[in-house]
Short mmCIF file of C-alpha atoms and ligand atoms in Angstrom, two decimals:
data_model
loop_
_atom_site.label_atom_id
_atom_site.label_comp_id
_atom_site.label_asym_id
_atom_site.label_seq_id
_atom_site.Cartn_x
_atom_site.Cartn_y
_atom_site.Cartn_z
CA UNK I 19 98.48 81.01 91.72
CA UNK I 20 102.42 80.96 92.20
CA UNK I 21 104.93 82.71 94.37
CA UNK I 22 106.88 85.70 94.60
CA UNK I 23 105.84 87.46 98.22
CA UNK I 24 107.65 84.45 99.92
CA UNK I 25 106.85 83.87 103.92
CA UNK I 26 108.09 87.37 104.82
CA UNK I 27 106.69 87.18 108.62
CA UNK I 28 106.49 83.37 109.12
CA UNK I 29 108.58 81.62 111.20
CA UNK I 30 110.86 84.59 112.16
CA UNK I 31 109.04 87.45 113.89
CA UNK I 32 110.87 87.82 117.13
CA UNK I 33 112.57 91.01 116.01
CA UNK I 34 111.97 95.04 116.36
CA UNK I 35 110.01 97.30 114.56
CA UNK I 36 108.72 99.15 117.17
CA UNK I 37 106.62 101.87 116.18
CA UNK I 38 107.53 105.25 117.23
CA UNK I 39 104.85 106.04 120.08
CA UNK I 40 101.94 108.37 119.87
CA UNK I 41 100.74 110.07 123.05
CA UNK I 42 98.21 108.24 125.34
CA UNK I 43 94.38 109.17 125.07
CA UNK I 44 93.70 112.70 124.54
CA UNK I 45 95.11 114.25 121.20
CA UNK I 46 97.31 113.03 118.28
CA UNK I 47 98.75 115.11 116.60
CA UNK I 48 99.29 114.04 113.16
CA UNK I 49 101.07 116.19 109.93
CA UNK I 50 97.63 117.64 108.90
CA UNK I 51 95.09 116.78 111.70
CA UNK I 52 94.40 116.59 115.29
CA UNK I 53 92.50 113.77 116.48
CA UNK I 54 90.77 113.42 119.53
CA UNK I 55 90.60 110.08 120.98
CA UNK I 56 87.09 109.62 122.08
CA UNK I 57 87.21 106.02 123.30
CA UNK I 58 84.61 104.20 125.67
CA UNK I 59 84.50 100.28 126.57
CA UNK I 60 80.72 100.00 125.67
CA UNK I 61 79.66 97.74 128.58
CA UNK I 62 76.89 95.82 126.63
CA UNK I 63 78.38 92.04 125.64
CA UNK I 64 76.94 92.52 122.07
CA UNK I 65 78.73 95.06 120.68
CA UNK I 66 81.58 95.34 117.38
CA UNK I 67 83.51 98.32 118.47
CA UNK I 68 85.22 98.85 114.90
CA UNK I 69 87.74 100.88 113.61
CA UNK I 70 88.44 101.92 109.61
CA UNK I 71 89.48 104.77 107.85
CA UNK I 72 87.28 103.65 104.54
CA UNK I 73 85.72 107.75 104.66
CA UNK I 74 86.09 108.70 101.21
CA UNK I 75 83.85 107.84 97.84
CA UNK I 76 83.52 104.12 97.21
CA UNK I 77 85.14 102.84 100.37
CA UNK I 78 82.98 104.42 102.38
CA UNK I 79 79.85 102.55 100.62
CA UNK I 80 81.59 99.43 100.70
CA UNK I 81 82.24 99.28 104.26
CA UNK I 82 78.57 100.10 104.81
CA UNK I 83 77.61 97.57 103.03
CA UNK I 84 79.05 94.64 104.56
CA UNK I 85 78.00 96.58 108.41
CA UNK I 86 74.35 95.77 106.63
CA UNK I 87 75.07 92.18 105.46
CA UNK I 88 76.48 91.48 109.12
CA UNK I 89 73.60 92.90 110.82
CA UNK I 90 71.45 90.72 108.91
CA UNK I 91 73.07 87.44 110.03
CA UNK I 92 73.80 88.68 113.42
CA UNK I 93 70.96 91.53 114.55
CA UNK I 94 71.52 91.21 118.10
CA UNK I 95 75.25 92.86 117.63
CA UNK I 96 75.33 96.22 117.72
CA UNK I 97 77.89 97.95 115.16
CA UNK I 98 80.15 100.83 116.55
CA UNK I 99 82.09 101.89 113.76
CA UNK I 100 84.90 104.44 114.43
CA UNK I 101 85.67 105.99 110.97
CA UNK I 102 88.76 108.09 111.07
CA UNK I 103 89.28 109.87 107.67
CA UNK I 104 92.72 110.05 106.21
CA UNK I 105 93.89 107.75 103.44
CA UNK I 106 96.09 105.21 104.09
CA UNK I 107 95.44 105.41 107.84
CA UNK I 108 98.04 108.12 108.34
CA UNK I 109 95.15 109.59 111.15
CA UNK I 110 93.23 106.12 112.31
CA UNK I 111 96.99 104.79 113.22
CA UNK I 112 97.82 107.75 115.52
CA UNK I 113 94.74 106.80 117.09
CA UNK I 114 95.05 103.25 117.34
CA UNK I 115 98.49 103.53 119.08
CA UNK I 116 96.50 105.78 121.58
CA UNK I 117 94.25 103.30 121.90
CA UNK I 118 96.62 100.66 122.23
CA UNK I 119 99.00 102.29 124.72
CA UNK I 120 95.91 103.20 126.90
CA UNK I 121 94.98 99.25 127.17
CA UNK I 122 91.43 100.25 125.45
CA UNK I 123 91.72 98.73 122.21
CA UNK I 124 88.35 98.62 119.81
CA UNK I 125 86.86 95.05 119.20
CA UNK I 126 88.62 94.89 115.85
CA UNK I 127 90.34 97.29 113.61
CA UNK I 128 91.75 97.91 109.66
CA UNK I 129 95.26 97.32 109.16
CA UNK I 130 97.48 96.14 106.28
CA UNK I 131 98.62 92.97 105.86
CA UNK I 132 102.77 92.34 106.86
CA UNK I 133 105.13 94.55 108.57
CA UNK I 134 102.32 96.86 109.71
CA UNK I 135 101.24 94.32 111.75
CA UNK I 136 104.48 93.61 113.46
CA UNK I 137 104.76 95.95 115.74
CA UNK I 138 101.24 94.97 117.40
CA UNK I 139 102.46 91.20 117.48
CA UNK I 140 105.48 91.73 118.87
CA UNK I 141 103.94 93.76 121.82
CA UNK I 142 101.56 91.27 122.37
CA UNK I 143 98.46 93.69 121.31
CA UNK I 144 96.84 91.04 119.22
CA UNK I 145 95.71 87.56 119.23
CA UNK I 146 96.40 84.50 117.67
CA UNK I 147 93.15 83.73 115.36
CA UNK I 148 94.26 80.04 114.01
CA UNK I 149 90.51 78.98 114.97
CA UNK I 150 89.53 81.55 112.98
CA UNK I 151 91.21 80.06 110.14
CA UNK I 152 88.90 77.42 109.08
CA UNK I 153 90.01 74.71 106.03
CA UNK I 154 87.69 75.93 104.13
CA UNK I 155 89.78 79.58 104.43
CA UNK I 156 93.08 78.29 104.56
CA UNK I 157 91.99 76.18 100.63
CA UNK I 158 90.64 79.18 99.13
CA UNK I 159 93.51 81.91 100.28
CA UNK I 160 96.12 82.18 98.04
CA UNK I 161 99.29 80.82 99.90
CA UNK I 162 101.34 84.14 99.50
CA UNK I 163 98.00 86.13 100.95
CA UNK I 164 98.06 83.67 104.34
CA UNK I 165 102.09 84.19 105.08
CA UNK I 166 101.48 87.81 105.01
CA UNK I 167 99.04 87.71 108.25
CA UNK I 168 101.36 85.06 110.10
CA UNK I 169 103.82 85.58 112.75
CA UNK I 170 105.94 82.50 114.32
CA UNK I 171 103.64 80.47 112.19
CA UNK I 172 100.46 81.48 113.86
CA UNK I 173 97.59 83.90 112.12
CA UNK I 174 96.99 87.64 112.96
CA UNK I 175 94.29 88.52 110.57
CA UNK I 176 91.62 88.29 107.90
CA UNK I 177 92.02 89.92 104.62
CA UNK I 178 89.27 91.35 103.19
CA UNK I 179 90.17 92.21 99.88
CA UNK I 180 93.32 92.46 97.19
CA UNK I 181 94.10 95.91 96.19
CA UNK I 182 96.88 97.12 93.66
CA UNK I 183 98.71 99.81 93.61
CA UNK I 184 100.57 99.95 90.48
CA UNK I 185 97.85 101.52 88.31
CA UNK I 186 97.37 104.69 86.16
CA UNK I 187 94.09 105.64 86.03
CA UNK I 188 92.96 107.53 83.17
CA UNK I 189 89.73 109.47 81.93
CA UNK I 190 88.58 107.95 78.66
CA UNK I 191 86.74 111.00 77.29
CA UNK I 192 90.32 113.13 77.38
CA UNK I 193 92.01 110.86 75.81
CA UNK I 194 89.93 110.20 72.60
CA UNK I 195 89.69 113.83 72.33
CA UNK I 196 92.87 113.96 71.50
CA UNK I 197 93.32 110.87 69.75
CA UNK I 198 95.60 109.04 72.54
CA UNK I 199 95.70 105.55 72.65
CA UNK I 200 95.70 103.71 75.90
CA UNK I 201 97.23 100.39 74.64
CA UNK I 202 100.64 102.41 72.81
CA UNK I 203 101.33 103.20 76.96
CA UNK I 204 103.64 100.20 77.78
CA UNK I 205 106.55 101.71 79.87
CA UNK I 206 107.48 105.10 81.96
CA UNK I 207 108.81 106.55 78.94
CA UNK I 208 105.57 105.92 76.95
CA UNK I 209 103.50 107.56 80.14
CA UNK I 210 105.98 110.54 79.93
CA UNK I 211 105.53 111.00 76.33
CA UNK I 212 102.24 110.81 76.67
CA UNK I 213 102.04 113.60 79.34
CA UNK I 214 104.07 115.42 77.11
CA UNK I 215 101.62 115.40 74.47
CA UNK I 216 98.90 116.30 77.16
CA UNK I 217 101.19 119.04 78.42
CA UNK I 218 101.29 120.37 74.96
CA UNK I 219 97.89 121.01 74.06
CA UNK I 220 97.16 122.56 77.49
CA UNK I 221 95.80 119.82 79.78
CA UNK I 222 97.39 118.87 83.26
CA UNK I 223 98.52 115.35 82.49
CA UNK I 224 98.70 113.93 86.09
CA UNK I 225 96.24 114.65 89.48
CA UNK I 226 98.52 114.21 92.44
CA UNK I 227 97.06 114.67 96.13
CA UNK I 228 100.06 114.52 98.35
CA UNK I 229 98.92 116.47 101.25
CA UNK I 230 99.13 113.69 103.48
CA UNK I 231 102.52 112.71 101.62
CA UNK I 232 101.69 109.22 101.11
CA UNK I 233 99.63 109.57 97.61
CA UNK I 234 103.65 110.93 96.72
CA UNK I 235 105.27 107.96 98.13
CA UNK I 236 102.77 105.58 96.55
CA UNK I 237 103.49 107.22 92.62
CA UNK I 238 107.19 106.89 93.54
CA UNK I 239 106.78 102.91 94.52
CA UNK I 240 105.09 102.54 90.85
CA UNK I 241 108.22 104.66 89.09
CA UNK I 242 110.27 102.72 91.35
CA UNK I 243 109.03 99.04 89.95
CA UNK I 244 108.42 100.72 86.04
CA UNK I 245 112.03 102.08 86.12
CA UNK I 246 113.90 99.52 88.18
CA UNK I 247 111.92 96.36 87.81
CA UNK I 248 111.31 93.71 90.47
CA UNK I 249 114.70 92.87 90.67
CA UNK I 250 115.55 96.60 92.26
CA UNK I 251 112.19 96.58 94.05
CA UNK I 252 113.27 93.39 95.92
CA UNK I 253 116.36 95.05 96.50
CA UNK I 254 115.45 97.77 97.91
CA UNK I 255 112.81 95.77 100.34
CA UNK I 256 115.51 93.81 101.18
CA UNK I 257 117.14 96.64 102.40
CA UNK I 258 119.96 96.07 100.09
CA UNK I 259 120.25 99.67 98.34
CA UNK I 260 123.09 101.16 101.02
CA UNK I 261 125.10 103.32 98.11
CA UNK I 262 123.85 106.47 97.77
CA UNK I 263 125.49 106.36 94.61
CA UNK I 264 123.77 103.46 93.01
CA UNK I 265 122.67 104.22 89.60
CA UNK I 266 119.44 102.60 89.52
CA UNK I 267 118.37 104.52 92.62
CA UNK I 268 119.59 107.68 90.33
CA UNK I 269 117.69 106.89 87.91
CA UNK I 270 114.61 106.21 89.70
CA UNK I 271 114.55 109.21 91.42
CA UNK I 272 115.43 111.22 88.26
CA UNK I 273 112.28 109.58 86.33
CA UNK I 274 109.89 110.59 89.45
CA UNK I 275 111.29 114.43 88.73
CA UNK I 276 110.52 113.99 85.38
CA UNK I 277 106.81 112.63 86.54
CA UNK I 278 106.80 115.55 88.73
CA UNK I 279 106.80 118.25 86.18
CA UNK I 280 103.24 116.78 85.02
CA UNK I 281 101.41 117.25 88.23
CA UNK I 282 98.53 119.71 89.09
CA UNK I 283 99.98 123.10 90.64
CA UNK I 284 98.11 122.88 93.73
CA UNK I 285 98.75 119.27 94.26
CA UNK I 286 100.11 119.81 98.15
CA UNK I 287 96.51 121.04 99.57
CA UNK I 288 94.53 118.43 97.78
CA UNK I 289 93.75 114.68 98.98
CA UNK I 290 94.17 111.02 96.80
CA UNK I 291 90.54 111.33 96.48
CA UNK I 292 90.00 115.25 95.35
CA UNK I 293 92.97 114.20 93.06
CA UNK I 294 90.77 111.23 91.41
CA UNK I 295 88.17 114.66 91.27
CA UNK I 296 90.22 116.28 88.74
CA UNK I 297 90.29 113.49 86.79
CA UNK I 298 86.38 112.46 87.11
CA UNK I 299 85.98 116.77 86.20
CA UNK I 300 88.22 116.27 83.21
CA UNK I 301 90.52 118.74 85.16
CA UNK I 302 93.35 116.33 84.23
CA UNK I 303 93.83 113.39 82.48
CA UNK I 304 95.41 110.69 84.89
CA UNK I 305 96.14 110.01 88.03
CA UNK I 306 98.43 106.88 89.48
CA UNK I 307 96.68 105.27 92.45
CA UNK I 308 95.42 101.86 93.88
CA UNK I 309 92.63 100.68 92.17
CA UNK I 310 90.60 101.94 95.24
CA UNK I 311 90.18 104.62 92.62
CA UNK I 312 88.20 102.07 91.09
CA UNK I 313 85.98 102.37 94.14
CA UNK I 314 86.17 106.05 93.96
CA UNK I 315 84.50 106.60 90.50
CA UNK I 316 82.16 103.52 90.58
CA UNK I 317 80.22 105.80 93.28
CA UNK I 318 80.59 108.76 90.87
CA UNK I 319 78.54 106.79 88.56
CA UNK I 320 81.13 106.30 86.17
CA UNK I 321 81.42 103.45 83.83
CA UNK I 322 84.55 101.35 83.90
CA UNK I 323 86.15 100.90 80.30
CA UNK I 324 83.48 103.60 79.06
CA UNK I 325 84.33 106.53 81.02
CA UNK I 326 87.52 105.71 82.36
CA UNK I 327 90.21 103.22 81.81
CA UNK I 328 93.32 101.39 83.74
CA UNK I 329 96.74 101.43 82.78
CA UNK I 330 99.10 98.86 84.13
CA UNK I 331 102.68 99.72 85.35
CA UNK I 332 104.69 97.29 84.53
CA UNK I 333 101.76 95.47 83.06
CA UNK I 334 103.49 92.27 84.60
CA UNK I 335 103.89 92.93 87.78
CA UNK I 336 100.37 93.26 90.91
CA UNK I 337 101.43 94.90 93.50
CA UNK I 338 99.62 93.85 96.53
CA UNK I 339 97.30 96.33 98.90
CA UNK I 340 96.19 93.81 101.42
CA UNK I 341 93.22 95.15 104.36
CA UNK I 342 92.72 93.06 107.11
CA UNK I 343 91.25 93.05 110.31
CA UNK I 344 92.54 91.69 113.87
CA UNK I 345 91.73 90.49 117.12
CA UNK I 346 93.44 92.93 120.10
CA UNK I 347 94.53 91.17 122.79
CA UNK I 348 92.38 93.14 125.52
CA UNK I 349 88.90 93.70 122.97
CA UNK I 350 86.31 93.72 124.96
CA UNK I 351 84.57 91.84 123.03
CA UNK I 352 86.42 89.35 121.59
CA UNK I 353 83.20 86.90 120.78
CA UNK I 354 81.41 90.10 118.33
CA UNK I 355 84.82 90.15 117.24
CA UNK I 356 85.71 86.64 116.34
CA UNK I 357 81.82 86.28 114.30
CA UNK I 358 83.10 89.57 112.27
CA UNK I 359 86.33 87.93 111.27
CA UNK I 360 84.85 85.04 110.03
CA UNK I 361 82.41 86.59 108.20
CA UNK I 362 84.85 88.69 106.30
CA UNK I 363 86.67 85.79 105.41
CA UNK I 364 83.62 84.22 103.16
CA UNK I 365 82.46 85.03 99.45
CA UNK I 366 79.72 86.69 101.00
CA UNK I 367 81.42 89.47 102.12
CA UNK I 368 84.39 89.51 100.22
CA UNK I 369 81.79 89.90 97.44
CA UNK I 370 79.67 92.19 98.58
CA UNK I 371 82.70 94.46 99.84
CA UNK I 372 85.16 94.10 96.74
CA UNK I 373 82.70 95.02 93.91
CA UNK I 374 82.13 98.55 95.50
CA UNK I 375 85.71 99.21 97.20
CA UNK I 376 87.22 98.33 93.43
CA UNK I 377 89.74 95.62 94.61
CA UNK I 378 89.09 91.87 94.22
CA UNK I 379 88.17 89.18 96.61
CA UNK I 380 91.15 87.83 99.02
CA UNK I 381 89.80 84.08 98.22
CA UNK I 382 90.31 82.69 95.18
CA UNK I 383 86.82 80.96 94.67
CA UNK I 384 84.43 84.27 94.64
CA UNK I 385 82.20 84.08 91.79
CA UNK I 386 83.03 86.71 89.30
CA UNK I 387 79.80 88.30 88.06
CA UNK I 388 79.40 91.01 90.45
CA UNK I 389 82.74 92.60 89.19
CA UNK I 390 83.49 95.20 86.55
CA UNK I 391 85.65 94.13 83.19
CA UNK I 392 88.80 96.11 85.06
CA UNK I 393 88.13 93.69 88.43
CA UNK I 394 87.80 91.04 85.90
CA UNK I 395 91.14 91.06 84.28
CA UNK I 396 92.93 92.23 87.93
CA UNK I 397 91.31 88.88 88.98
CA UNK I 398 92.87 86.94 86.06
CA UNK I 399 97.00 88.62 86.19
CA UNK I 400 96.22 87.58 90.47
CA UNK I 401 95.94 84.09 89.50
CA UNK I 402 98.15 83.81 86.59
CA UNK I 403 101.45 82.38 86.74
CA UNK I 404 103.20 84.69 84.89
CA UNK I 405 102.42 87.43 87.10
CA UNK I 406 104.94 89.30 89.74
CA UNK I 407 103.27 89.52 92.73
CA UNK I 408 105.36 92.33 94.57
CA UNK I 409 103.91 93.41 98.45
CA UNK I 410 103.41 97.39 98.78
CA UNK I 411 105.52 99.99 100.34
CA UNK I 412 103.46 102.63 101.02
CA UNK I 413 100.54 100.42 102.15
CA UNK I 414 102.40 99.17 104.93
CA UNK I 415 103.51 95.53 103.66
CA UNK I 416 106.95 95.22 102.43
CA UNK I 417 109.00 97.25 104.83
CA UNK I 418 109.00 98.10 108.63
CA UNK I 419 106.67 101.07 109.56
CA UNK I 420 109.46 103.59 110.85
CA UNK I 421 110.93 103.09 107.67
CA UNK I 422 108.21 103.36 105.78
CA UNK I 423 107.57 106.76 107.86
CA UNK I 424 111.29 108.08 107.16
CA UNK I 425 110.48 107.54 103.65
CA UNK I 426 107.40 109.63 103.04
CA UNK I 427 109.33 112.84 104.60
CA UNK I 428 112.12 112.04 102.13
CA UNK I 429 109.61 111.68 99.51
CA UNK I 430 107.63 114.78 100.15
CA UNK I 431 110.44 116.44 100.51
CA UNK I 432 111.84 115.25 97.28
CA UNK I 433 108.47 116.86 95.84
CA UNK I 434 109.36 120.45 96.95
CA UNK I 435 113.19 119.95 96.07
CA UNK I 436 113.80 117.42 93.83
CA UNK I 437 117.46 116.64 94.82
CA UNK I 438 118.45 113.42 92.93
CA UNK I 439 121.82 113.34 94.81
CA UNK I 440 120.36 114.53 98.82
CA UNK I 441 117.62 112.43 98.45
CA UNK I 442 119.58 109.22 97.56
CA UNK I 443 121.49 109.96 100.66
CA UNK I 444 118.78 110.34 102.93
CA UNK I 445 116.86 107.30 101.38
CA UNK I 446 120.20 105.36 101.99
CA UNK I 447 120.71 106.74 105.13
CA UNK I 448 116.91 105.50 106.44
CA UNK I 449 117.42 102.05 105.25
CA UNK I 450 120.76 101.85 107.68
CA UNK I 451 118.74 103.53 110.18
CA UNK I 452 115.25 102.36 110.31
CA UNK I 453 115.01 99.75 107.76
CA UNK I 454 118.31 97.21 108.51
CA UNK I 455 117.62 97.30 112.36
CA UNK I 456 114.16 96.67 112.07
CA UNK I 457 113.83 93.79 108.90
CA UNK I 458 112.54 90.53 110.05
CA UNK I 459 112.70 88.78 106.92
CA UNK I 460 114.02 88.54 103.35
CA UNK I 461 111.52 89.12 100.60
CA UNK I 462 112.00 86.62 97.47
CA UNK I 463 109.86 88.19 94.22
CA UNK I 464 110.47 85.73 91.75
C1 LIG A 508 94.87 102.11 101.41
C2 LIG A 508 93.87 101.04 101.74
C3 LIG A 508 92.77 101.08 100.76
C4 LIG A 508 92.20 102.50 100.66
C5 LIG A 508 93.29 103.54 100.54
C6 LIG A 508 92.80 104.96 100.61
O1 LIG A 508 95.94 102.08 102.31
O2 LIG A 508 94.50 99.79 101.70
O3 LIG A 508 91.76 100.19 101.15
O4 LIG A 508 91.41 102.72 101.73
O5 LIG A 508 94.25 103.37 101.52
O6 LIG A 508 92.16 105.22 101.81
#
């Protein structure tokens, strides 16, 4: 497999990025949700204190199921798993920097691969895991997957899986009712006429579940790449959009508007994974969403390919929703924690994990049976050449996390209002804020 997410973090993470503090122990409060910090050093030595935010359908078995394949090997280690609901971590990170700030950090916990990482690294909150790393990893990783988790050369953290985001979900049933073909759906404009068509005969073309904004910031990152191609995406990474003016950013926003007008009504009080609902109850026809949705109606029961289907925006282009997990610096049990990271670096648990969760296997030598046709061809754009391999926004990869924060309140803001001209100047006005002062690296998508 080639290129394109160049070493972002590699030699060069000396910089910023702090993330704007949480308060320590007690409560969080976060947009939607209050979260009380219930955290307590176990004092037994063989304990995993463990913390994810894999709550909803699909994740939630797949988590459990590698907790069951790691108890197997190792039955003297006592999992403590800390679920904290919320997709995307917008609750478990509020949490974690409680955690974090209070010098009680969990044995291991879920974050995404590049800048979300930074801040931890460059306050010292995590350790090096280069033993971790064994040959055998570093052969079967895909060289852009390793320079995501690696900071002044040195790794942070063990994917798990390889998610993507740029995906339109669809259920199969609607469509052949009325007579829409999947494969004529090759560009925004052909997903807008589309939705048109949908519109037209009564059905809600597009679930949306924004009430923790991000599920809003994630569709906009797919219109984004389907409207202004890599080129603008890297761009834009780069931190190189400072014009509110700039046409492309125009036009970008002006397509999401148009996106917009397709949505469910009560879009704002529903989650990413009550919005995959409507589509499983035929309440609407699509959704766009990491394939995570995959995950979502697998444990429905659904069929892949028979009930529902996966659209591709741009078709070209994978863009990369990386989990990991780390070591913290003061985990109390760093040995529990070390055995876990290992063991979610084999085939064994990426494929026991990836077939449920709906993403594909981090290493590039994972047998391929246990996956679904969608998986299968995911598995095949990963590793072909010709494929743009582009490191997500709203996940937490391509740009620092107080950007990334700015962002989603412009977004979700841009929801309510849709001002083409405000929200160009409050985008542009975030990069020069929290985006320029905090970049530690230039992104190369090639
Ligand atoms: C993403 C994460 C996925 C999935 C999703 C919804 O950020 O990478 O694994 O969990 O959130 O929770």
């Amino acid at each position: 497999m080639k290129k394109a997410v160049y070493s972002l973090l590699l030699v060069s993470f000396l910089v910023l990025g702090v993330i704007a503090s949480g308060c320590i122990g007690g409560q969080t409060q976060t947009g939607t949700a209050t979260v009380t910090v219930t955290k307590s050093v176990a004092p037994e030595q063989n304990v995993l204190e463990i913390y994810h935010w894999w709550t909803a359908g699909g994740e939630k078995q797949a988590i459990e199921a590698v907790f069951k394949k790691f108890k197997d090997k190792y039955p003297n280690i006592e999992i403590k798993a800390n679920p904290v609901s919320g997709g995307a971590g917008v609750n478990m990170k509020m949490v974690l920097q409680s955690l974090m700030l209070a010098g009680k950090p969990p044995d291991t916990f879920q974050v995404h691969a590049g800048y979300e990482m930074a801040p931890y690294v460059k306050a010292k909150q995590l350790t090096p895991i280069d033993d971790i790393w064994t040959k055998d990893m570093r052969d079967h990783y895909p060289k852009v997957i390793q320079q995501m988790v690696m900071f002044n050369g040195h790794y942070y953290a063990v994917p798990i899986n390889v998610h993507r985001a740029n995906v339109v979900w669809y259920n199969k049933h609607i469509f052949e009712k009325y007579g829409i073909d999947p494969n004529s759906i090759k560009s925004f404009d052909d997903l807008m006429r589309v939705a048109q068509e949908l519109k037209s005969k009564g059905v809600t073309p597009f679930a949306l579940g924004d009430r923790n904004k991000w599920p809003a910031t994630h569709a906009f990152e797919v219109v984004m790449l389907s409207i202004g191609g890599v080129q603008f995406y890297q761009d834009f990474i780069n931190g190189k959009i400072t014009d509110p003016n700039n046409p492309t950013l125009k036009k970008v926003l002006e397509a999401y508007a148009e996106y917009l007008n397709y949505v469910n009504s009560d879009h704002a009080a529903k989650t990413w994974d009550e919005a995959c609902g409507l589509v499983y109850k035929g309440d609407a026809a699509m959704t766009i969403m990491g394939d995570w949705a995959n995950g979502y109606f697998k444990a429905k029961g659904w069929k892949p390919d028979v009930d529902y289907g996966a659209i591709v925006l741009p078709s070209n282009v994978y863009d990369l929703v990386i989990d990991t997990f780390v070591l913290p610096a003061k985990a109390a049990h760093p040995e529990a924690a070390k055995k876990w990271l290992s063991f979610i670096g084999t085939v064994e648990a990426q494929n026991t994990f990836n077939p449920i969760k709906g993403s594909i296997p981090a290493r590039d030598d994972a047998p391929l049976d246990p996956y679904g046709p969608i998986q299968k061809k995911f598995i095949k754009d990963l590793r072909s050449p010709s494929t743009k391999l582009v490191p997500s926004i709203t996940h937490g990869s391509a740009v620092p996390p107080a950007f990334l924060s700015d962002l989603n309140d412009i977004i979700s803001t841009f929801v309510t209002n849709k001002n083409v001209d405000e929200t160009a100047k409050s985008i542009v006005s975030a990069v020069k804020q929290d985006l320029l002062p905090n970049k530690i690296k230039e992104w190369k998508l090639t």
